[in-house]
Coordinates of C-alpha atoms and ligand atoms in Angstrom, one line a residue:
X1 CA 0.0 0.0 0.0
X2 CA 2.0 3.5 -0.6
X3 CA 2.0 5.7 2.3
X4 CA -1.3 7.6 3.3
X5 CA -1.7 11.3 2.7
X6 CA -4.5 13.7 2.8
X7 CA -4.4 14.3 -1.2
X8 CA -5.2 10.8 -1.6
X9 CA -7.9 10.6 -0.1
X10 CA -9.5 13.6 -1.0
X11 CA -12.2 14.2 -3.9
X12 CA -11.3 17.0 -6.0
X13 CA -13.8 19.6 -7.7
X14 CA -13.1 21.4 -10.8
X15 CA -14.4 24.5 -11.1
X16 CA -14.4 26.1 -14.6
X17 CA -15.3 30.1 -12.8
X18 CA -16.2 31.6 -16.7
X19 CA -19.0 29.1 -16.0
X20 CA -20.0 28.4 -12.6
X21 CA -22.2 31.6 -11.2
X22 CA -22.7 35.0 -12.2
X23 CA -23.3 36.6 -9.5
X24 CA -23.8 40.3 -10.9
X25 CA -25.2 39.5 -14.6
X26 CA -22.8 40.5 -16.7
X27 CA -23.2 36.8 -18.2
X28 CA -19.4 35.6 -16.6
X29 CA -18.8 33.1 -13.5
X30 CA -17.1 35.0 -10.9
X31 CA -15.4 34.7 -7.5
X32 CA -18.6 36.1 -5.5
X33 CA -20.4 33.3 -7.8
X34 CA -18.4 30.9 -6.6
X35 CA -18.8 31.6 -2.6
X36 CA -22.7 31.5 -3.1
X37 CA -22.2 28.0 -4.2
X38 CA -19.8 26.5 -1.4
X39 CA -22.7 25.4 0.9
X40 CA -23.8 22.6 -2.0
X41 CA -20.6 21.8 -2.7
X42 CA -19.7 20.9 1.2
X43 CA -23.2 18.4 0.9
X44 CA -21.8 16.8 -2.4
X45 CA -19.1 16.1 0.1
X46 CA -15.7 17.3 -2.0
X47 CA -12.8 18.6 -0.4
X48 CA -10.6 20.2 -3.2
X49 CA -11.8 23.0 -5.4
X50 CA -9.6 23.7 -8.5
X51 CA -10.4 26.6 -9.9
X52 CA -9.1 27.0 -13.8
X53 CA -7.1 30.2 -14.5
X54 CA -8.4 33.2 -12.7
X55 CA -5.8 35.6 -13.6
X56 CA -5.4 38.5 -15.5
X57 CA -5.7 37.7 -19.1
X58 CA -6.7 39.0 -22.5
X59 CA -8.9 35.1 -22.5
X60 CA -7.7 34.2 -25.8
X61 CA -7.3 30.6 -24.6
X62 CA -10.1 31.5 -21.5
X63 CA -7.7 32.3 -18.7
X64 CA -4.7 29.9 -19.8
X65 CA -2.5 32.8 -21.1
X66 CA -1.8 34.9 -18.4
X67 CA -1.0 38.5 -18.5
X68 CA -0.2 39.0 -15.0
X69 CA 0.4 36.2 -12.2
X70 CA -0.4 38.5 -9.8
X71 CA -3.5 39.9 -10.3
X72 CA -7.5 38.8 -10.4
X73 CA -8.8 39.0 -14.1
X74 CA -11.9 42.2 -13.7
X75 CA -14.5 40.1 -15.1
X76 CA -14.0 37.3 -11.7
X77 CA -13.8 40.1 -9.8
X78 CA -11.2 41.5 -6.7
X79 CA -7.9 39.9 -5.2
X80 CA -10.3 41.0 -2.2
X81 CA -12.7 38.6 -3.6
X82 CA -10.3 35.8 -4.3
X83 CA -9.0 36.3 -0.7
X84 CA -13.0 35.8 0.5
X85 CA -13.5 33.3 -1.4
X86 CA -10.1 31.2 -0.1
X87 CA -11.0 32.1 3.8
X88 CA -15.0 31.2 3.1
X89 CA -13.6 27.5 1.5
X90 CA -11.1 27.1 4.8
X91 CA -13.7 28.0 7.1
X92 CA -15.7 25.5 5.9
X93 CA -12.7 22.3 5.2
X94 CA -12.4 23.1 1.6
X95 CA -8.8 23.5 0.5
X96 CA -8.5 25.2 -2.8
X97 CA -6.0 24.5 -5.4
X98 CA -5.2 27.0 -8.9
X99 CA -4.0 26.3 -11.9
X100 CA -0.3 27.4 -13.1
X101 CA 0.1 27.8 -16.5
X102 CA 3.7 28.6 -17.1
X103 CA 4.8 26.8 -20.1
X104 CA 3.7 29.3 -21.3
X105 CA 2.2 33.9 -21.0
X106 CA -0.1 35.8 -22.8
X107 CA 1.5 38.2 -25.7
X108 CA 0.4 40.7 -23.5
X109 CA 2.8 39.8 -20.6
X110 CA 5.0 42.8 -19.5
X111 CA 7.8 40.0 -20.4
X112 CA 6.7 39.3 -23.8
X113 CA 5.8 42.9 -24.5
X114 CA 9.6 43.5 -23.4
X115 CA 10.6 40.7 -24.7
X116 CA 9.7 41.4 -28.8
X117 CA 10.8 44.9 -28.9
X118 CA 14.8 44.2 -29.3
X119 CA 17.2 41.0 -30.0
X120 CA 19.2 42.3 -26.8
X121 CA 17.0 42.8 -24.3
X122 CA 17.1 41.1 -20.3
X123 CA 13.8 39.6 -22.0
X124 CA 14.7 38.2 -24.8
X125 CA 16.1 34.9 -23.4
X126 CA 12.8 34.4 -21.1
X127 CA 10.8 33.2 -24.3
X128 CA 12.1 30.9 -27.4
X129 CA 13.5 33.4 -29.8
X130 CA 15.2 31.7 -33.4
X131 CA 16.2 32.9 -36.8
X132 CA 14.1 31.2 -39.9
X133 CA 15.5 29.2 -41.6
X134 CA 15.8 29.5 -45.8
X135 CA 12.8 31.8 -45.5
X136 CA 10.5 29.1 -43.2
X137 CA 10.1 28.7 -40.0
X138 CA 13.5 27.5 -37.7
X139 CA 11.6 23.6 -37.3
X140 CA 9.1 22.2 -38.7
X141 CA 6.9 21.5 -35.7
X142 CA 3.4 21.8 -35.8
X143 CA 0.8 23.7 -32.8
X144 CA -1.7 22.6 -30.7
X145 CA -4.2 25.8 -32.5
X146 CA -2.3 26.6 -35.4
X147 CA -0.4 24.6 -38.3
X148 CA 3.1 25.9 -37.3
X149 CA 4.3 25.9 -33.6
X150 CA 6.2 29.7 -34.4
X151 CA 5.5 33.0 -35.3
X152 CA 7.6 35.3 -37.3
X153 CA 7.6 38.3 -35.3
X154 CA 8.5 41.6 -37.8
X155 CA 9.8 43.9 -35.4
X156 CA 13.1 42.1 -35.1
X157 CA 13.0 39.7 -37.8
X158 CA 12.4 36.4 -35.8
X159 CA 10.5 33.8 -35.2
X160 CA 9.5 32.5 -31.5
X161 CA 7.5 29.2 -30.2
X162 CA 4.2 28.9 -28.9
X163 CA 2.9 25.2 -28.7
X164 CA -0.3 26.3 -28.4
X165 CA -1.9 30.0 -30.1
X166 CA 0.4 32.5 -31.2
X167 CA -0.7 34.8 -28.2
X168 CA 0.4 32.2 -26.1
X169 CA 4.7 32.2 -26.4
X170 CA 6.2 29.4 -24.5
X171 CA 8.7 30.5 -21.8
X172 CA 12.3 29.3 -22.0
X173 CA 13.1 26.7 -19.3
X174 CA 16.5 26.7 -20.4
X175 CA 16.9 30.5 -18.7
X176 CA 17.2 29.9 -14.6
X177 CA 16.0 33.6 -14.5
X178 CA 12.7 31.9 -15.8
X179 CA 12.5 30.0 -13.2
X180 CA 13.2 31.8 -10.6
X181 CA 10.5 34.0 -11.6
X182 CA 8.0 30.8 -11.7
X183 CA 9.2 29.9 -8.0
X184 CA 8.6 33.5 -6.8
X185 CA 5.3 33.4 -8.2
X186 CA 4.3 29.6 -6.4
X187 CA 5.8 31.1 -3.3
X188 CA 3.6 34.6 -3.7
X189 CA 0.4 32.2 -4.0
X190 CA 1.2 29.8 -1.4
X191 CA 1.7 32.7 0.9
X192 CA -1.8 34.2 0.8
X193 CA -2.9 30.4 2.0
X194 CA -3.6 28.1 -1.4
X195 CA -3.5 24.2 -0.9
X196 CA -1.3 23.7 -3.9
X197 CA -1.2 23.9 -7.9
X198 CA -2.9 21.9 -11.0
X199 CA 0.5 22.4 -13.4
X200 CA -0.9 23.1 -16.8
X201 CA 0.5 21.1 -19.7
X202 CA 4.0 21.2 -17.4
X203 CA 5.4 18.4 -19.3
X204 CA 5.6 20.5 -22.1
X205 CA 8.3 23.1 -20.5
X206 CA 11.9 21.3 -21.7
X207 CA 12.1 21.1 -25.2
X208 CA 14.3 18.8 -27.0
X209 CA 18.0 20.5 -27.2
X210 CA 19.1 22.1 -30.6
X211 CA 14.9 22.3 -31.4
X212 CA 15.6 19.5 -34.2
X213 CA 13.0 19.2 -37.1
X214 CA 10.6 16.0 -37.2
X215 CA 12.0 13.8 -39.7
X216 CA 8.0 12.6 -40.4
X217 CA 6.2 13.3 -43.3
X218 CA 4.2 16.8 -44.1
X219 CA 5.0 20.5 -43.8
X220 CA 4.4 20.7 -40.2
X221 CA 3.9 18.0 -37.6
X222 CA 2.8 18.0 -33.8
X223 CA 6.2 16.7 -32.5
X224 CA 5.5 15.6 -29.1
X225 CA 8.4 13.4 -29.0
X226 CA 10.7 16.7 -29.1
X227 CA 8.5 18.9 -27.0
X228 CA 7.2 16.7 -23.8
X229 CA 8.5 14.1 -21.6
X230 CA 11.8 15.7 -21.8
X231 CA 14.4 14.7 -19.6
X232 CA 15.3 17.6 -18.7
X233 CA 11.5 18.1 -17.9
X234 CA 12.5 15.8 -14.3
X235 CA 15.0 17.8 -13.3
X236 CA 13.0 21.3 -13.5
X237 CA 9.9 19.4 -11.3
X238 CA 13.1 17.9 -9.2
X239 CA 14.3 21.4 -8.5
X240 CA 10.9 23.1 -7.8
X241 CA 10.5 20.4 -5.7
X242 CA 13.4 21.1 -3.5
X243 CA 13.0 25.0 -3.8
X244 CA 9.3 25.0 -2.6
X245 CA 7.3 21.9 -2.4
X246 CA 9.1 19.6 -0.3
X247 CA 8.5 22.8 2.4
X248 CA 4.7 22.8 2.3
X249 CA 1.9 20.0 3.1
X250 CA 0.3 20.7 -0.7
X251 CA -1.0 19.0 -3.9
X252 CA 0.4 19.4 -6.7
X253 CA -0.9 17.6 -9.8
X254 CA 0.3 17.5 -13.3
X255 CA -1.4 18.2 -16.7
X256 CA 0.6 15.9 -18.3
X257 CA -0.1 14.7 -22.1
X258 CA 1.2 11.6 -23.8
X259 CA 2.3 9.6 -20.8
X260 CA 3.3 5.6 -20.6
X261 CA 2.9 4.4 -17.4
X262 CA 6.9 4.5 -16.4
X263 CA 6.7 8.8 -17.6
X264 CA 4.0 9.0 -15.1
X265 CA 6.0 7.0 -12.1
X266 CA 8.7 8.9 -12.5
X267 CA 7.0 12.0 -12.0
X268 CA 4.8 11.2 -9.5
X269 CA 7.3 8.7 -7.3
X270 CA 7.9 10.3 -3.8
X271 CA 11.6 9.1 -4.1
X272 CA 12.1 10.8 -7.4
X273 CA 10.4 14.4 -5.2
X274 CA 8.7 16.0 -8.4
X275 CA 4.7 15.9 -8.3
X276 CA 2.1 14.3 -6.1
X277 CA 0.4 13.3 -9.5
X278 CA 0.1 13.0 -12.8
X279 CA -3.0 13.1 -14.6
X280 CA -4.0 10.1 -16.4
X281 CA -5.7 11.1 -20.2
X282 CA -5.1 8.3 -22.1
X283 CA -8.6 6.9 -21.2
X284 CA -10.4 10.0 -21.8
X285 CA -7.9 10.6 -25.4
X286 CA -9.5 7.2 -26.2
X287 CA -13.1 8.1 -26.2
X288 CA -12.7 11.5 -26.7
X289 CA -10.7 10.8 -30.5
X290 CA -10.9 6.9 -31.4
X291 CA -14.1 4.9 -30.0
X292 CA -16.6 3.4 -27.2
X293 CA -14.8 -0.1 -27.3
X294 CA -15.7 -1.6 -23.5
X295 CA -12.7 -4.0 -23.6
X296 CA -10.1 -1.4 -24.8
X297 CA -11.5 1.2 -21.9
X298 CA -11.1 -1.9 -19.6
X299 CA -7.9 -2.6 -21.1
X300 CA -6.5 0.6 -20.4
X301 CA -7.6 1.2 -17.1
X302 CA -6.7 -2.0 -16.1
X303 CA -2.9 -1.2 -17.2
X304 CA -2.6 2.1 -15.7
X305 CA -4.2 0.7 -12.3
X306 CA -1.6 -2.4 -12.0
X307 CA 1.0 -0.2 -12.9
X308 CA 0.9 2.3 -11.1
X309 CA -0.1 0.8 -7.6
X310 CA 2.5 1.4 -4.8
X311 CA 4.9 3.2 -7.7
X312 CA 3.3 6.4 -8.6
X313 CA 0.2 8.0 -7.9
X314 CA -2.8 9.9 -10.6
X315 CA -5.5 12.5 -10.7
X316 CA -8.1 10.6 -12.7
X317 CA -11.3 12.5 -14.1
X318 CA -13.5 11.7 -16.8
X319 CA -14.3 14.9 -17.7
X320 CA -12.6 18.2 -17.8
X321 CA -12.6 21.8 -19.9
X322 CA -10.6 20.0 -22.4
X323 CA -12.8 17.1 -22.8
X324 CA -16.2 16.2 -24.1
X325 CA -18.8 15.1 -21.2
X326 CA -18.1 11.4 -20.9
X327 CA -22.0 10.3 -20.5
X328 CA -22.7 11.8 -23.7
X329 CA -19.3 10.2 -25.4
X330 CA -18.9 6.7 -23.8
X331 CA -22.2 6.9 -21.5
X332 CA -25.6 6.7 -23.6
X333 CA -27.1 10.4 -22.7
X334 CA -30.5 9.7 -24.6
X335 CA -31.9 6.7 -23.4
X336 CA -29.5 5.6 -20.3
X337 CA -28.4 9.4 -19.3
X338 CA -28.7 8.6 -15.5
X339 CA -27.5 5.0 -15.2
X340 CA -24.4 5.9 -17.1
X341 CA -23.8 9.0 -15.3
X342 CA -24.2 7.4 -12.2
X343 CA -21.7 4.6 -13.7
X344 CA -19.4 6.5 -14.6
X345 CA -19.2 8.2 -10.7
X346 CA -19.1 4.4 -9.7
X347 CA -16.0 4.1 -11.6
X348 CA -14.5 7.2 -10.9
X349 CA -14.7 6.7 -7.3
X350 CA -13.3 3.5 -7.0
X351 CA -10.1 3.2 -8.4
X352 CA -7.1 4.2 -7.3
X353 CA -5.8 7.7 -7.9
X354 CA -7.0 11.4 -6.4
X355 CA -11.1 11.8 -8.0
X356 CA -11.4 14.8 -9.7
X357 CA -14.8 15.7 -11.1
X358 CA -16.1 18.2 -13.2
X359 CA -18.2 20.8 -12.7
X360 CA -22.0 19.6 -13.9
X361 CA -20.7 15.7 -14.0
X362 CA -23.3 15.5 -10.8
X363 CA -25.6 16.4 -12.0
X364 CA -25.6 14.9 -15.5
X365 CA -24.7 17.5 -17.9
X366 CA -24.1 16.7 -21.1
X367 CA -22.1 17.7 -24.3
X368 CA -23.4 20.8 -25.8
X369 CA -23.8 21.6 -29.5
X370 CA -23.9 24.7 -31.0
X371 CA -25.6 25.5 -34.4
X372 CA -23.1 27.9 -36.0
X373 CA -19.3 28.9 -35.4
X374 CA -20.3 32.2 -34.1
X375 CA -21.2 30.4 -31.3
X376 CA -17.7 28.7 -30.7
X377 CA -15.7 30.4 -28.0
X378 CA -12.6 28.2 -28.2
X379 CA -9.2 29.0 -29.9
X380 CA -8.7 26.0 -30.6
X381 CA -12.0 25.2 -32.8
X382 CA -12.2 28.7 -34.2
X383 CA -8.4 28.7 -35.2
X384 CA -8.5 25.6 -36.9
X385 CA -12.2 26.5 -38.8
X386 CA -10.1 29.4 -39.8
X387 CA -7.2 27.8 -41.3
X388 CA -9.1 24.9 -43.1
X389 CA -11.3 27.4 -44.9
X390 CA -8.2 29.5 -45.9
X391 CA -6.8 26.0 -47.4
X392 CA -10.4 26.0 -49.4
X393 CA -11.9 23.6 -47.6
X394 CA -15.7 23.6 -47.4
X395 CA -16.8 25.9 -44.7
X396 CA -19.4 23.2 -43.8
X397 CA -17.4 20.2 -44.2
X398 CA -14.7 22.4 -42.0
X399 CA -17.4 23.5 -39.5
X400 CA -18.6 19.8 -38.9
X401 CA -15.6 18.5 -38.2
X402 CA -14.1 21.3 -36.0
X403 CA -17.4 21.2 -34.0
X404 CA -16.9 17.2 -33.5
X405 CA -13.7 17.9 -31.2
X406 CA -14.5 21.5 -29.7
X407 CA -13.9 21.8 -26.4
X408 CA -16.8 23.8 -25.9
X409 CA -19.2 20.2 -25.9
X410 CA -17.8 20.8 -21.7
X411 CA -17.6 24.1 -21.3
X412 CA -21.8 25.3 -21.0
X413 CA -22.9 26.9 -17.9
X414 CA -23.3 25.3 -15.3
X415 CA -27.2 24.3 -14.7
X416 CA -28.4 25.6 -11.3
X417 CA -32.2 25.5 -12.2
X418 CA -35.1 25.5 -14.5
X419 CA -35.3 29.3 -14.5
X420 CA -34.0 31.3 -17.5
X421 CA -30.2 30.4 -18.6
X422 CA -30.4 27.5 -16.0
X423 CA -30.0 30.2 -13.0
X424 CA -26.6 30.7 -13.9
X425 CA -27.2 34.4 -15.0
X426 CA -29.4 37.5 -15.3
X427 CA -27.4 38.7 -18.0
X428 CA -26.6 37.2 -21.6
X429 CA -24.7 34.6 -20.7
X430 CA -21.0 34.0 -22.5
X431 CA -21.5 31.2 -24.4
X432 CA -24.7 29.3 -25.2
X433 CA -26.7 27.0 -22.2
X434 CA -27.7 24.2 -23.2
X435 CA -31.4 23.8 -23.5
X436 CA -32.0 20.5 -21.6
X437 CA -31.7 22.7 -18.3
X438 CA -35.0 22.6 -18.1
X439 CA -34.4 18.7 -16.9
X440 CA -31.4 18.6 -15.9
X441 CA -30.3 21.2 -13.3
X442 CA -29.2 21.1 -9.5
X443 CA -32.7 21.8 -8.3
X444 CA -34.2 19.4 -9.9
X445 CA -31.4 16.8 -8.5
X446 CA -31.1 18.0 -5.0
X447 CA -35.1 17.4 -4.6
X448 CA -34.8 13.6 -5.7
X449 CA -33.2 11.2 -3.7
X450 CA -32.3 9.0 -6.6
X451 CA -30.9 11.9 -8.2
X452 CA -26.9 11.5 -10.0
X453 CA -26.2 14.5 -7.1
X454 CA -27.1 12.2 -4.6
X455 CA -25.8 9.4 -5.9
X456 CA -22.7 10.8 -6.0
X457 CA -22.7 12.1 -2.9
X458 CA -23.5 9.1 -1.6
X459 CA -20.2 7.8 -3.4
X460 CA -17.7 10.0 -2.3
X461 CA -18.7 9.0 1.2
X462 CA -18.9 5.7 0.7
X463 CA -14.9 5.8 -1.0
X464 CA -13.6 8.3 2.3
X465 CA -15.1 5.7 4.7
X466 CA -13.7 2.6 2.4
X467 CA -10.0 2.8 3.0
X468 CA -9.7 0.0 0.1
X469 CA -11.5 2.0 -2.0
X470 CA -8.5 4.8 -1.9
X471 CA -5.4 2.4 -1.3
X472 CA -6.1 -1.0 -1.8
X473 CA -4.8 -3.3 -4.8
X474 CA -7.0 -3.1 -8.0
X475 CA -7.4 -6.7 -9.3
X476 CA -9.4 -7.5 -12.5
X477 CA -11.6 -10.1 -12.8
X478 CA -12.8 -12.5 -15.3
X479 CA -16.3 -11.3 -17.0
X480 CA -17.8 -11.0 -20.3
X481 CA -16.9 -8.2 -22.5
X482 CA -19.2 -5.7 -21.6
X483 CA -18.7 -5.7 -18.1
X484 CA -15.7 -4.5 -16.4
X485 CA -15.4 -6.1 -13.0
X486 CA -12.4 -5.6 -10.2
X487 CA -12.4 -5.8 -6.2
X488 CA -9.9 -3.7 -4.9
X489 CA -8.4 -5.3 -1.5
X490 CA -6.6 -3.9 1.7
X491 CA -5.9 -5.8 4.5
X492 CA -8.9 -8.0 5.3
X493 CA -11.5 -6.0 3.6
X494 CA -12.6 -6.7 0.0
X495 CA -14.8 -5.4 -2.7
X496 CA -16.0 -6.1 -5.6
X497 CA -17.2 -3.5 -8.7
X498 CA -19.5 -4.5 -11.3
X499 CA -19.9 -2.6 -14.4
X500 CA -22.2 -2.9 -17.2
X501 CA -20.3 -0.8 -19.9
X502 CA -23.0 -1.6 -22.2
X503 CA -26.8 -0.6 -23.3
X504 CA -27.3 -4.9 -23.1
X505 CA -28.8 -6.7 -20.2
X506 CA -26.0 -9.5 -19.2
X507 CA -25.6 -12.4 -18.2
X508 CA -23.8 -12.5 -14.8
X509 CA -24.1 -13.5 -11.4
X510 CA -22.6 -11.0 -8.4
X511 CA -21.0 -11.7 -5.3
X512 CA -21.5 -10.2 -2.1
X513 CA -23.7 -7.6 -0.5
X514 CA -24.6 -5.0 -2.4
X515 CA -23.3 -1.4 -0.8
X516 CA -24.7 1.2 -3.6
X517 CA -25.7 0.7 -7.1
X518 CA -27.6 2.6 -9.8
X519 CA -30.7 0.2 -9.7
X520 CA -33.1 -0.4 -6.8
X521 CA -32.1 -3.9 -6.5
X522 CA -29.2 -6.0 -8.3
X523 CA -31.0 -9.2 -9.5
X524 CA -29.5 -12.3 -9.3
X525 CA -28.7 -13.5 -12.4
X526 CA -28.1 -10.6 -14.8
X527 CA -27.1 -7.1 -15.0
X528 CA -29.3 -4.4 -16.3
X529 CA -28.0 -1.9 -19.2
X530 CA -25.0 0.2 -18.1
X531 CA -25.7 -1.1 -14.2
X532 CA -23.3 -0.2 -11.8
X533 CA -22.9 -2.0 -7.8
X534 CA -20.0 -2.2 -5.1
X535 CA -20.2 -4.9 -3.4
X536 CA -18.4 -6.5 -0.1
X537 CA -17.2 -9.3 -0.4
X538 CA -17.6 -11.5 3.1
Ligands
GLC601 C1 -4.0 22.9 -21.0 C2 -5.4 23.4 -20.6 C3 -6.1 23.9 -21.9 C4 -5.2 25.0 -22.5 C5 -3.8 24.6 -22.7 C6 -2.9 25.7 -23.0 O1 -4.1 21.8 -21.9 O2 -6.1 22.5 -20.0 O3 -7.4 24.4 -21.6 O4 -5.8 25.4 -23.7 O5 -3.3 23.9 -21.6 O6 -2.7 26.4 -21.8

């Protein structure tokens, strides 16, 4: 069993503020939005609140290019406000974690704005900074948002790199100035009382040395192999670590993409003293890009469980800002929207690894589709519309298929009630609500007992009173396809999870007595469609 601490055990809750509460009807989340909300989020029985970027920021990527560490973006209100809202979550056993996104500023950082205006400037070496090469960019890789990863910048004739949109210049690792500055800024948050840090795409921060081309096919290609999992990656967590984690009792958890089990270890292994955790996306990647296959989901679970038991640790999440909802994608949010939902909490909250949900996951939100690309807010979906119409594609065929990935599907305000915009503002709200408030909303689940709220609620309690649940070995049992079945055992106590990944009724026979499940009863012989149950085992 690895050794206890209060970050495993705790449930984490993502908040994404843009789309929490507006509490004065200007159509944005905000901080004083998020305070009104505490009390139900205390009865859902979370502990951890992550809020997504709050910072001041010109919101080209919503928040996650940063203009000013320091400061409280207007439009989510005060540092006053921030400071209420940390010493409202305390009083009431919340710890609150925030998101640092330094592999990257905004263009509008004082450093960047310093940074472009000469070749010789103390600025210059903060960001990535090349010549082009025979009238093209230095390398040929390819962005997250746009086709090349650089921008030529005319003032002083050269390109620099941004991963992801061109306002968004990665910072150079390479320059211990830089990260200085990134420890001073931890340090400034940690002092005004934050629980610890969500590191945004922080596996991204070493690039490969020398910035070699792909040798791959195309004009531009996404080289992750150059730009994440660096080694040198390690030894910048290794020496935050030392600097300023290892001196406080606080979670820190990695955004970290394109990780094999062993990458996620050795980030996350207490020995190696870089991250509590590593989030786990290949799951989510999965159904998010490729399919709903039940044994491959299994399969890949399955792996990352075994492998990283008493080695490493994970954030797991089914949803996130990034992600499509994962009842509507993998779950069946027609005909089985609650059993799957309520599924998919039975899963989340019973394998090993920190449980982070997303906000409007319990309640049963689901994926939301907007009619035209005005209505598309994110960089990513707009910039690549953009491009593929330049490149003469259809602007319907382009539309379709940019609309297919958005990561908008996640990103609706949250539903609070059946009153106009779901209760979530007075004002016009910033990006579309989608229309099935009406049924699904908070409300509507606190008043039912059988609710997904209350089921899980009911969950998360049952996981911080099941010490198994949080640290015991995951084993996988034998079961047909659809189902995915594994008891996870500590010391004498054993249970068993049954999961019907499927829309069939199966065969199957459980063990035990049941302790929650997402039907009244669990009948003997056969599990309903997408039927969820933990069960002790005797
Ligand atoms: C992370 C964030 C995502 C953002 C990107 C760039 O992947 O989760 O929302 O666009 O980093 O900061």
């Amino acid at each position: 069993m690895s050794k206890r601490a209060w970050w495993k055990e705790a449930v984490a809750y993502q908040i994404y503020p843009k789309s929490f509460y507006d509490s004065n009807g200007d159509g944005v989340g905000d901080l004083p939005g998020i305070i009104a909300k505490l009390d139900v989020l205390k009865t859902l029985g979370v502990d951890v609140l992550w809020l997504t970027p709050v910072y001041a920021s010109p919101e080209v990527d919503n928040g996650y290019d940063i203009s000013d560490y320091q400061a409280i973006n207007p439009r989510f209100g005060t540092m006053t406000d921030f400071e209420h809202l940390l010493a409202e979550a305390h009083r009431r056993g919340l710890k609150v974690i925030m998101d640092l996104v330094v592999n990257h500023t905004s263009d509008q950082h004082p450093w960047f704005v310093e940074s472009r205006q000469s070749r010789d400037n103390p600025y210059r070496d903060y960001y990535i900074w090349r010549d082009g090469k025979e009238g093209r960019e230095p390398n040929n890789w390819g962005g997250h948002f746009t086709q090349s990863a650089w921008s030529f910048d005319a003032a002083t004739g050269q390109y620099y790199l941004h991963i992801f949109s061109p306002q968004q210049p990665d910072l150079n690792w390479e320059n211990p100035v830089v990260r200085q500055e990134v420890r001073r800024i931890i340090e400034w948050w940690l002092d005004k009382g934050i629980d610890g840090f969500r590191l945004d795409a922080i596996n991204l921060i070493a690039k490969a040395p020398g910035l070699p081309d792909n040798r791959g096919e195309g004009r531009y290609i996404f080289s992750i192999e150059h730009f994440c999992n660096q080694p040198r990656f390690h030894d910048y967590m290794q020496e935050l670590n030392r600097a300023v984690f290892a001196r406080h009792d606080m979670l820190t958890v990695g955004e970290c993409a394109d990780l094999k089990v062993e990458d996620a270890i050795a980030v996350s292994a207490p020995e190696r003293g870089e991250l509590n955790m590593a989030f786990l996306f290949e799951h989510t990647d999965y159904y998010n890009m490729v399919g709903k296959d039940a044994q491959k989901l299994k399969e890949i679970l399955t792996r990352w469980q075994q492998g990283l038991h008493g080695r490493g640790w994970a954030g797991i999440a089914f949803n996130n800002h990034d992600q499509p909802r994962v009842v509507s994608c993998f779950g069946d949010d027609s005909h089985y929207r609650v059993e799957s939902a309520k599924l998919f909490a039975t899963l989340l909250l019973t394998l090993e690894g920190t449980p982070f949900l997303f906000q409007g996951e319990e309640i049963g939100m689901t994926n939301a589709v907007y009619a035209t690309i005005e209505e598309y807010n994110d960089v990513q979906t707009v910039n690549l519309y953009r491009e593929w119409v330049a490149a003469g594609e259809d602007p319907q065929a382009a539309f379709e298929a940019v609309r297919a990935t958005s990561r908008d599907r996640g990103r609706s305000p949250y539903h609070w009630s059946a009153a106009p915009n779901a209760g979530f503002t007075t004002g016009r709200p910033w990006i579309g609500v989608n229309p099935n408030y009406i049924d699904i909303n908070l409300e509507a689940n606190l008043a039912d007992p059988d609710s997904i709220f209350h089921y899980y609620r009911k969950m998360i309690a049952l996981r911080k009173a099941t010490p198994a649940l949080i640290y015991g070995e995951f084993i996988p049992q034998e079961a047909p396809t659809q189902l995915y079945v594994y008891q996870r055992v500590h010391a004498d106590q054993r249970y068993q999870i049954v999961l019907n990944l499927s829309d069939e009724t199966v065969e199957y026979v459980c063990a035990g007595r049941r302790l929650i499940g997402n039907y009244p009863e669990t009948e003997k012989q056969r599990l309903q469609p997408y039927e969820a149950g933990v069960f002790a085992l005797e």
